[in-house]
GROMACS .gro file of C-alpha atoms in nm:
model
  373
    1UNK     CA    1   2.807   1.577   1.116
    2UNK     CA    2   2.524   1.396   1.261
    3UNK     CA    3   2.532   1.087   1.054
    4UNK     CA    4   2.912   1.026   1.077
    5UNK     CA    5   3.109   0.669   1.078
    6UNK     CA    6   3.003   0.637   1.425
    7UNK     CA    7   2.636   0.636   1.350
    8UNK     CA    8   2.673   0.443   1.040
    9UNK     CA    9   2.838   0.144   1.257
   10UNK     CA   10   2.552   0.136   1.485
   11UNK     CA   11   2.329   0.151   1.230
   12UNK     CA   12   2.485  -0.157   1.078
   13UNK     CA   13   2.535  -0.396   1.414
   14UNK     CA   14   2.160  -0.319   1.443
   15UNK     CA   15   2.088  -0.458   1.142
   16UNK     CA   16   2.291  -0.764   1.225
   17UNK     CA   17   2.191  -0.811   1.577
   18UNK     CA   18   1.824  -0.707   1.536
   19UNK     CA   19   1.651  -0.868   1.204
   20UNK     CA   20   1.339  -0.750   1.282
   21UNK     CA   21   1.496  -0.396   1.207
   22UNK     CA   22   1.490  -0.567   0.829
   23UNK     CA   23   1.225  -0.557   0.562
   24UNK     CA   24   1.119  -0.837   0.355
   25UNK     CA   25   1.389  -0.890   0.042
   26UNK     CA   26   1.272  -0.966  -0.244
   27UNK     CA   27   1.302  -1.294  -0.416
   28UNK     CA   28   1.640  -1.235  -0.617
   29UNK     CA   29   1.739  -1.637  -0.594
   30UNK     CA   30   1.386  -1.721  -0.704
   31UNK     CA   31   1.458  -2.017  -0.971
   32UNK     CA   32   1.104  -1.966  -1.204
   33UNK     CA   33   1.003  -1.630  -1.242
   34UNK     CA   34   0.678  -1.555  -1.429
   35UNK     CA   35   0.460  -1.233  -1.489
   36UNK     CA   36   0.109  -1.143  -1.355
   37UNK     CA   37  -0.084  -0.884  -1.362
   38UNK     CA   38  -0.209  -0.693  -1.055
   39UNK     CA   39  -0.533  -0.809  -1.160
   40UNK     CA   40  -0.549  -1.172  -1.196
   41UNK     CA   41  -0.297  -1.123  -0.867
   42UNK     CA   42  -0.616  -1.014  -0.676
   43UNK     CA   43  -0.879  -1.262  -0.930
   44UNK     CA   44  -0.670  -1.594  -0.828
   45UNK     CA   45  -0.615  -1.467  -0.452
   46UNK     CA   46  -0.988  -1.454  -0.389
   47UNK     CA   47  -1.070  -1.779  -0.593
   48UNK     CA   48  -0.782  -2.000  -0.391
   49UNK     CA   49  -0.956  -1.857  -0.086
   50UNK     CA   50  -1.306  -1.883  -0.184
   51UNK     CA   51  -1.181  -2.287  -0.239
   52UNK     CA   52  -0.998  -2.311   0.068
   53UNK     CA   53  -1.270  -2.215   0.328
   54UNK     CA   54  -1.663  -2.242   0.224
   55UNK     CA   55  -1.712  -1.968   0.482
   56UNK     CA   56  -1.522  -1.665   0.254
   57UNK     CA   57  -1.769  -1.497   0.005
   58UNK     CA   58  -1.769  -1.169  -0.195
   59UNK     CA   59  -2.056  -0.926  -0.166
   60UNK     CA   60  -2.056  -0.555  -0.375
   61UNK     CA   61  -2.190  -0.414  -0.634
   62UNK     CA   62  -2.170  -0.579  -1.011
   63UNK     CA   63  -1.928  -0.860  -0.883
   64UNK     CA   64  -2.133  -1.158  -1.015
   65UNK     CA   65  -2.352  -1.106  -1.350
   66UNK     CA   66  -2.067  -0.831  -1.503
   67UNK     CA   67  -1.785  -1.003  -1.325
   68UNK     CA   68  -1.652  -0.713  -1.103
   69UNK     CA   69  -1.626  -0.353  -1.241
   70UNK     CA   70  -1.251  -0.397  -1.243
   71UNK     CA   71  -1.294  -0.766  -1.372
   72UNK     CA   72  -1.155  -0.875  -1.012
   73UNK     CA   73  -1.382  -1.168  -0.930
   74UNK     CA   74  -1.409  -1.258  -1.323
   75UNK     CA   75  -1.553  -1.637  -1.361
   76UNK     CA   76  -1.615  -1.653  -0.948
   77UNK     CA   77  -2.017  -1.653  -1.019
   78UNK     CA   78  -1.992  -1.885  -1.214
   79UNK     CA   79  -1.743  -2.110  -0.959
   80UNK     CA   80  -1.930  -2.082  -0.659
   81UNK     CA   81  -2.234  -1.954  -0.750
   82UNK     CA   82  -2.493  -1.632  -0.645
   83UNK     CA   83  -2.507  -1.736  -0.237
   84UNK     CA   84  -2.118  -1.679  -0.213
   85UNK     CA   85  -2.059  -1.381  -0.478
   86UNK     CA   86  -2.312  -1.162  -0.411
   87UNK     CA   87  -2.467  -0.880  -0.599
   88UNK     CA   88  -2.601  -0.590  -0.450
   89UNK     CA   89  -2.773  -0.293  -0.535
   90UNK     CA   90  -2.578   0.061  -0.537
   91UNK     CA   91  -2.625   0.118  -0.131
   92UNK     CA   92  -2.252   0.052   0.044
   93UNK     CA   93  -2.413   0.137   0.370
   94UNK     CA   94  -2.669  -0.186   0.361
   95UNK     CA   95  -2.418  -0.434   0.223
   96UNK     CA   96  -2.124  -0.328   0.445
   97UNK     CA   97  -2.328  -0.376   0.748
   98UNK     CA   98  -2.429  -0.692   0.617
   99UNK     CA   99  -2.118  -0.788   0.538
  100UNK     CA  100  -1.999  -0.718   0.903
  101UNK     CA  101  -2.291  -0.878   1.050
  102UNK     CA  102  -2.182  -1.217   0.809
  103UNK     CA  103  -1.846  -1.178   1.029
  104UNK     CA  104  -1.957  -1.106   1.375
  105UNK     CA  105  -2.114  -1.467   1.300
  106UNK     CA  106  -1.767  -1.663   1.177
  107UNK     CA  107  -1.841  -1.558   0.805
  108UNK     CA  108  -1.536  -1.389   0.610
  109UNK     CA  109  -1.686  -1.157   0.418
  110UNK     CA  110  -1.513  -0.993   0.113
  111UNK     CA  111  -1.705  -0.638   0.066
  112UNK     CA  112  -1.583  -0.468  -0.290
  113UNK     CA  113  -1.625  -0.090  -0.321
  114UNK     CA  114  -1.597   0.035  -0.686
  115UNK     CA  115  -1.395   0.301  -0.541
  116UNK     CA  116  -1.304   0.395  -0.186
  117UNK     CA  117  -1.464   0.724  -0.220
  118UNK     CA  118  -1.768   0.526  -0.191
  119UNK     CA  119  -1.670   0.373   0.166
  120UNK     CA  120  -1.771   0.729   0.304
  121UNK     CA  121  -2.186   0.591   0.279
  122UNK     CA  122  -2.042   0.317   0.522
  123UNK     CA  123  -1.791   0.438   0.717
  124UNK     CA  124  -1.970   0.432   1.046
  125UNK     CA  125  -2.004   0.072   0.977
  126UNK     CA  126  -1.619   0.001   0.904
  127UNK     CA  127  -1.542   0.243   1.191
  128UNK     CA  128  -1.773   0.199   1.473
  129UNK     CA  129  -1.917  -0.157   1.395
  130UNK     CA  130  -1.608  -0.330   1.262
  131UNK     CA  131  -1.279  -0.185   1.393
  132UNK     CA  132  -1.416  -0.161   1.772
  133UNK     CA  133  -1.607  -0.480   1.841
  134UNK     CA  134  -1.324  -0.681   1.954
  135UNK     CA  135  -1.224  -0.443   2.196
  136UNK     CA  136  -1.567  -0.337   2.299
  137UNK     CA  137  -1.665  -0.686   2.354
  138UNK     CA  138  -1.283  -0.766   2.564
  139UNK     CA  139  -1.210  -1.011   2.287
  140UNK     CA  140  -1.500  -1.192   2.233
  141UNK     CA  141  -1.603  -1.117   1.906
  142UNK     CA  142  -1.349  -1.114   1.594
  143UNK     CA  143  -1.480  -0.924   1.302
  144UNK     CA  144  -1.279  -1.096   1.010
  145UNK     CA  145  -1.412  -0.951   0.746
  146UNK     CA  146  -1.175  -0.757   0.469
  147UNK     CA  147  -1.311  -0.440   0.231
  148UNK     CA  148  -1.138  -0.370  -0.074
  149UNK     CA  149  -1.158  -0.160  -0.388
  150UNK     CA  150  -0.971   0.087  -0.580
  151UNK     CA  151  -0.848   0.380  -0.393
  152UNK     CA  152  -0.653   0.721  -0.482
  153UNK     CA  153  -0.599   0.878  -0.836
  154UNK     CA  154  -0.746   0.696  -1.138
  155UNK     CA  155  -0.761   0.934  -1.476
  156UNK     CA  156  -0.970   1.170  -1.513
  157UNK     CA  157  -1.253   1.105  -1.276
  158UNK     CA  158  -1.246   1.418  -1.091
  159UNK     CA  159  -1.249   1.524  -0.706
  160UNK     CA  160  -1.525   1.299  -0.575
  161UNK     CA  161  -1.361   0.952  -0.746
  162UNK     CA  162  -0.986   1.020  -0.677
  163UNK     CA  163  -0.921   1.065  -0.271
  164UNK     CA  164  -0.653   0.857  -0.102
  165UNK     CA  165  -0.805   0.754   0.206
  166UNK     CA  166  -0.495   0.543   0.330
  167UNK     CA  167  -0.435   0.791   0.609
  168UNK     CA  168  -0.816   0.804   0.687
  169UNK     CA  169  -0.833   0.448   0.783
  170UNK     CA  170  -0.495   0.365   0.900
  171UNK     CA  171  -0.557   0.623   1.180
  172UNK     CA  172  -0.768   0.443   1.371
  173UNK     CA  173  -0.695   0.145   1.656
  174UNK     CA  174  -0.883  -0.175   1.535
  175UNK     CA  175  -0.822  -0.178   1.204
  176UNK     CA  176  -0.505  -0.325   0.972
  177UNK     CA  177  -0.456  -0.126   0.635
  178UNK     CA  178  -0.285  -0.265   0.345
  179UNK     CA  179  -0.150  -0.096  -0.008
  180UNK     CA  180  -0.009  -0.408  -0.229
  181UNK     CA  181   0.235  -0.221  -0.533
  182UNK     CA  182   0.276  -0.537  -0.761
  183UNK     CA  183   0.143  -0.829  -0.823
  184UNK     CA  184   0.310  -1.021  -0.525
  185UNK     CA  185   0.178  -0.762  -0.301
  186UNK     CA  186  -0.151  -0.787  -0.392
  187UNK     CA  187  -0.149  -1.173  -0.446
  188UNK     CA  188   0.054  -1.277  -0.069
  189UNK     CA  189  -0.124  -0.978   0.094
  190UNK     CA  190  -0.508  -1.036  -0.014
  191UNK     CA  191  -0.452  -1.387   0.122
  192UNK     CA  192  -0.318  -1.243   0.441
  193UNK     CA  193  -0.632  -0.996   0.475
  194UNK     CA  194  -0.880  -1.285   0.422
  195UNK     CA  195  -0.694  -1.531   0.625
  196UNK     CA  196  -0.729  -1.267   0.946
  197UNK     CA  197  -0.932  -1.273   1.226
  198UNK     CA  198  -0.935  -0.866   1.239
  199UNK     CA  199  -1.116  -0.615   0.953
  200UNK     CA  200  -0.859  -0.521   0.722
  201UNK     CA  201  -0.882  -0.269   0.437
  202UNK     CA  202  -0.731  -0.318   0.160
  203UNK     CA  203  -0.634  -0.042  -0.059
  204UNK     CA  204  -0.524  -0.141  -0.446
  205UNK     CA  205  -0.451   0.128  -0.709
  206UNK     CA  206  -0.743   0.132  -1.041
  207UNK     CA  207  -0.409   0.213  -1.276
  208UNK     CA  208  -0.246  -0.123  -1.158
  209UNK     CA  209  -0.474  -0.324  -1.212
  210UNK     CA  210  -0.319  -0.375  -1.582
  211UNK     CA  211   0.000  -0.349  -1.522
  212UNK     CA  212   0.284  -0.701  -1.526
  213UNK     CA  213   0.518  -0.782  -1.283
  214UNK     CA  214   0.712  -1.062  -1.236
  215UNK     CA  215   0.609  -1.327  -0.978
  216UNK     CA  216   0.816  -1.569  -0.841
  217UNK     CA  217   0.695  -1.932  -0.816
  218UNK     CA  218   0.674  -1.957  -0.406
  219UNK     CA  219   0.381  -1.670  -0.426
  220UNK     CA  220   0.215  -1.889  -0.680
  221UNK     CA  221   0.156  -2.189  -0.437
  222UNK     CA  222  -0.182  -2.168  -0.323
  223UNK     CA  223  -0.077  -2.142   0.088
  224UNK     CA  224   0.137  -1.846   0.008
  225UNK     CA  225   0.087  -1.563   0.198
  226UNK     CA  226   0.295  -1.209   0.328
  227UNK     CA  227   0.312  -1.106   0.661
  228UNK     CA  228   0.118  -0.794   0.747
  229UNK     CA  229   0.328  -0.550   0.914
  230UNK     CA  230   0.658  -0.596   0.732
  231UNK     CA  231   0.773  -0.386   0.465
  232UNK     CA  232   1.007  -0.453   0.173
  233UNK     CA  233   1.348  -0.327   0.012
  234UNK     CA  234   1.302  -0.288  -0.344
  235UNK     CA  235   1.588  -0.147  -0.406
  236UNK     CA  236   1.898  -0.115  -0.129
  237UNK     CA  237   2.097   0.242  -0.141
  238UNK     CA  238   2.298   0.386   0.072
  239UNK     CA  239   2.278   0.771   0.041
  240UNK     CA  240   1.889   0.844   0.097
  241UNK     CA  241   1.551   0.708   0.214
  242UNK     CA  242   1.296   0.676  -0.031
  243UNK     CA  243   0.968   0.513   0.148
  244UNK     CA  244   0.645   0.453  -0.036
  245UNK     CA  245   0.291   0.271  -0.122
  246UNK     CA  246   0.089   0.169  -0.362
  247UNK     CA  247   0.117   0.305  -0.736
  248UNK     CA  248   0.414   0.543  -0.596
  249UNK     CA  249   0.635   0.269  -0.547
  250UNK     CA  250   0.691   0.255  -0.902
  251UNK     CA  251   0.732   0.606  -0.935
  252UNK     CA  252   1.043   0.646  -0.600
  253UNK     CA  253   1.210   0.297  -0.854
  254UNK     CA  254   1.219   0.522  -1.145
  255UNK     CA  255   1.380   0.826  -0.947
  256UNK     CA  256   1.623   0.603  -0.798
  257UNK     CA  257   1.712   0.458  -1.134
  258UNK     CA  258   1.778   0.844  -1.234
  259UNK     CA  259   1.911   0.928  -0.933
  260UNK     CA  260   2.214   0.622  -0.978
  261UNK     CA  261   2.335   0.767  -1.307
  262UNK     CA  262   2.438   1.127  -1.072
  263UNK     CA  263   2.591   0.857  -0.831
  264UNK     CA  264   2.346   0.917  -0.530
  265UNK     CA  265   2.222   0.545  -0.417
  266UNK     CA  266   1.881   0.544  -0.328
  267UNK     CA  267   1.707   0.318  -0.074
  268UNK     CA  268   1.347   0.213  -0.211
  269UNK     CA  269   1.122   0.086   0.087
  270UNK     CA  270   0.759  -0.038  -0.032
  271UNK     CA  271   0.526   0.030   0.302
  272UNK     CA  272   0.284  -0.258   0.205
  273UNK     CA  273   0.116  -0.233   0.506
  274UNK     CA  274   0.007   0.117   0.628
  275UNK     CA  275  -0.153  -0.004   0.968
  276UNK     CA  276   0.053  -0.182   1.123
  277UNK     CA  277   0.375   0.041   1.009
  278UNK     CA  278   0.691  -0.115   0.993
  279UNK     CA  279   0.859   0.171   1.198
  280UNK     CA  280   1.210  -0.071   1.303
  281UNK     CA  281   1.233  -0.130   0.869
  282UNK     CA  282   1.220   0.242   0.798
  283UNK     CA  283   1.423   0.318   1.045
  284UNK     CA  284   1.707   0.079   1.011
  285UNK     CA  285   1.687   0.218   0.683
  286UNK     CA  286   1.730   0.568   0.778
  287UNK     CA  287   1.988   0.489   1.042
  288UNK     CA  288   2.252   0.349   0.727
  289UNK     CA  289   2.148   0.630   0.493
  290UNK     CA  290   2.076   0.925   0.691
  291UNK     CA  291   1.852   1.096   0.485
  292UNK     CA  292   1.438   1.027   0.402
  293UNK     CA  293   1.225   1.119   0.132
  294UNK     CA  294   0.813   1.009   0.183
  295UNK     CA  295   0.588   0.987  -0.141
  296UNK     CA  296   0.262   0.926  -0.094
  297UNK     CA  297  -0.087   1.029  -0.315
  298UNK     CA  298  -0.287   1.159  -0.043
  299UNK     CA  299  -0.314   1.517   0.110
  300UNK     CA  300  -0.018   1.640   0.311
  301UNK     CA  301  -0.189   1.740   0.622
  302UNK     CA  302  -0.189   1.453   0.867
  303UNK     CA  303  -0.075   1.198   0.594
  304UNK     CA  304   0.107   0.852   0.628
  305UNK     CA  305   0.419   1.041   0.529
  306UNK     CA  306   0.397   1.278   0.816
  307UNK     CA  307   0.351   0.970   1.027
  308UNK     CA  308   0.662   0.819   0.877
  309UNK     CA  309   0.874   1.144   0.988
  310UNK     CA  310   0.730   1.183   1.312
  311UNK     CA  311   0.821   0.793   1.401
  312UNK     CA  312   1.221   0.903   1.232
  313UNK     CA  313   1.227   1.255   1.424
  314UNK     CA  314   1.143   1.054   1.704
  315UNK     CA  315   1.337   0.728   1.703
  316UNK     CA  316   1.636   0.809   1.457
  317UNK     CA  317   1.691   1.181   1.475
  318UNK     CA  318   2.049   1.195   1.556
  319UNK     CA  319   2.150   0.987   1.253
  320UNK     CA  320   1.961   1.247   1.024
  321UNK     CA  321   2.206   1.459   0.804
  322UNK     CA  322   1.911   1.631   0.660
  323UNK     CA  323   1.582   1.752   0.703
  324UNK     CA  324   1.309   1.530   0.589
  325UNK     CA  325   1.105   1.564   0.257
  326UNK     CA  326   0.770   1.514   0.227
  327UNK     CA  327   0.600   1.441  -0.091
  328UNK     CA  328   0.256   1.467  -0.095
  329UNK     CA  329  -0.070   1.507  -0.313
  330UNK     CA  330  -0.172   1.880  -0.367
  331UNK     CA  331  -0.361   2.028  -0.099
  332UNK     CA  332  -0.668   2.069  -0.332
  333UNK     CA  333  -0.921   1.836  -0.431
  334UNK     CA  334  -0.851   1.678  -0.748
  335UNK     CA  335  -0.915   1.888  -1.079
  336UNK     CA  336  -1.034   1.700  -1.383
  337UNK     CA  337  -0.858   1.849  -1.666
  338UNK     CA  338  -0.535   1.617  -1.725
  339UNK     CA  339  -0.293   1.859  -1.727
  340UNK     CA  340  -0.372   2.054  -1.362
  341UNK     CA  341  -0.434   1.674  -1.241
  342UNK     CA  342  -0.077   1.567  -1.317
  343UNK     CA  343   0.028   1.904  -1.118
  344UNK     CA  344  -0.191   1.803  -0.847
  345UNK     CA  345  -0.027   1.427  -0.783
  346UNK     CA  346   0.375   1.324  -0.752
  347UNK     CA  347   0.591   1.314  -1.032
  348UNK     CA  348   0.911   1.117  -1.077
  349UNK     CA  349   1.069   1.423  -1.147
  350UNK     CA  350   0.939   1.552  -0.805
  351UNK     CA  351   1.108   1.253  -0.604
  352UNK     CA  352   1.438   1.306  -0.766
  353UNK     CA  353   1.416   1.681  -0.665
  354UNK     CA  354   1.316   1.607  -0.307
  355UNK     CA  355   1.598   1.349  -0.266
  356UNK     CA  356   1.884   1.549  -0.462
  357UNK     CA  357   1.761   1.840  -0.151
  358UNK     CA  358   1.820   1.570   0.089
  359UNK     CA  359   2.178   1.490  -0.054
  360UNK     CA  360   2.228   1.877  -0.095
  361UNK     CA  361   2.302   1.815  -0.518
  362UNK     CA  362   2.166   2.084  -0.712
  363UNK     CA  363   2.177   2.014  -1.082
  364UNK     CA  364   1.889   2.040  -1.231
  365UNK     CA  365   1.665   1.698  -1.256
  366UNK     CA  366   1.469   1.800  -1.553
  367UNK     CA  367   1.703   1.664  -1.836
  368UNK     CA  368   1.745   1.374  -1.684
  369UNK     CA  369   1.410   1.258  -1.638
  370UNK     CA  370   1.384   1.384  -1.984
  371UNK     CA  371   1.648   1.144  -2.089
  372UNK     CA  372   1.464   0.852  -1.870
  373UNK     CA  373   1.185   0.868  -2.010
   0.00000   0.00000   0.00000
């Protein structure tokens, strides 16, 4: 077969001989582990920022007198006061082009959307003002300005509140695009996103927001930071890919934790960064298991998971025992009743399916999810 002991080899002395073909570990010899949430993540990420450099300040709507609509910049009014967290009225277009103004004059501007849905009243400003003034100006004006809010499924909020726009903005040159899954993420890669001289958009997940995860004490110092561009193994396998971002991270940990007890070792790769992709991680990965699964929220057509199989197809396809899964968002817009919007996002359940395809196993997935769960 394709993948056979030959490929596998390779695959391994370009692991060893090539570390940048490796994703970020996580911290397993971490000596004082503690639990965040994603929340107060993001909340103590913006106020360690907002200390460090007078010239960072928050701008959106309801982030000062209610303390963010996701309670994000909680107790920052009060900190630094109304000329650094800034509350605007509902208009996205004014105060994004404010906000990138701020920037094109050595600001750092922090522009909250209450959801990314919203973005689309501004986009020409995140687009055409922001992403293409360095290059339009050959380098002479840095736009480092970072816009961030809730993006993808929440519960219940119907079509116009639910989009995944993570493809949308990671298509185009000029901008970086980040998707934190747990509190680490979100804490090291917030910091990143301010500290950077280029617009970033920064993509967190409303149903995180409340969720704990353990947080080692080196991403609790305040000059911690993650490097934008590199993924991480959550979980190392050997039989099949799983890549993911965001909220679906959690859901391609649970599948591989079903997917151990039928003895198939999954791989768990958490994107973190959607623009720049870390195509050598995936496909190291790839190259040892020879098999890939993509989850993502968003629509299938021209998603980040077609992305990720073009860049295999194209870099790793002889390694590949089987075809590549894709698992997508329905191609619908989002229905509000909660039943047909569980249908219309990935499942665990659907993960296991897609990978037990790739590692041609059969049984049927149902029971033990069931058992899972």
């Amino acid at each position: 077969m394709l993948g056979s002991l030959r490929h596998k080899v390779i695959g391994q002395l370009l692991q060893r001989i090539r570390p940048s073909f490796s994703a970020t570990r996580s911290y397993a010899s971490s000596s004082s582990v503690k639990e965040m949430t994603v929340r107060d993540a993001l909340n103590s990420a913006l106020d360690e920022e907002m200390s460090a450099d007078p010239k960072v300040f928050v701008m959106g709507e309801e982030v000062g007198e209610y303390q963010g609509a996701y309670k994000i910049t909680k107790g920052l009014l009060d900190k630094y006061g109304p000329e650094r967290v800034v509350d605007t009225p509902i208009t996205e277009a004014g105060f994004t082009g404010i906000g990138v103004g701020a920037a094109y004059h050595g600001l750092r501007p922090v522009i909250e959307f209450m959801t990314f849905n919203f973005s689309l009243q501004a986009i020409d400003h995140i687009i055409n003002s922001a992403a293409k003034s360095n290059y339009m100006s050959a380098g002479q004006i840095s736009v480092p300005i970072v816009f961030r809010g809730p993006n993808g499924a929440a519960a219940g909020v119907g079509a116009q509140h639910s989009q995944c726009y993570a493809a949308w903005y990671a298509s185009c040159p000029g901008l970086k695009v980040l998707a934190p899954y747990s509190s680490e993420d979100a804490r090291g890669l917030l910091k990143a996103a301010i500290r950077d001289p280029d617009p970033v958009v920064f993509l967190e997940n409303e149903l995180l927001y409340g969720e704990s995860f353990p947080i080692p004490a080196e991403a609790l110092d305040s000059s911690f930071s993650l490097p934008i561009g590199k993924a991480k193994i959550e979980r190392e396998g050997k039989d099949v890919t799983i890549v993911a971002y965001s909220k679906m991270v959690g859901y391609a940990i649970q599948a591989a934790e079903i997917l151990s007890k039928e003895g198939i070792s999954a791989e768990v790769i958490n994107l973190r960064s959607i623009r720049p992709l870390d195509r050598p991680a995936i496909n190291a990965s790839v190259r040892k298991t020879n098999r890939l699964v993509t989850v993502e929220e968003g629509f299938p057509q021209h998603g980040v998971g077609a992305e990720i199989c073009a860049s295999v197809v194209e870099e790793s396809f002889e390694y590949l025992d089987a075809p590549v899964e894709r698992i997508s968002g329905a191609d619908v817009p989002m229905p509000y009743t909660a039943n047909l919007e569980r249908m219309a996002v990935p499942q665990v359940e659907d993960i296991v399916r897609a990978a037990k395809r790739a590692c041609f196993r059969s049984r049927s997935v149902e029971g033990l999810v069931a058992q899972q769960n």
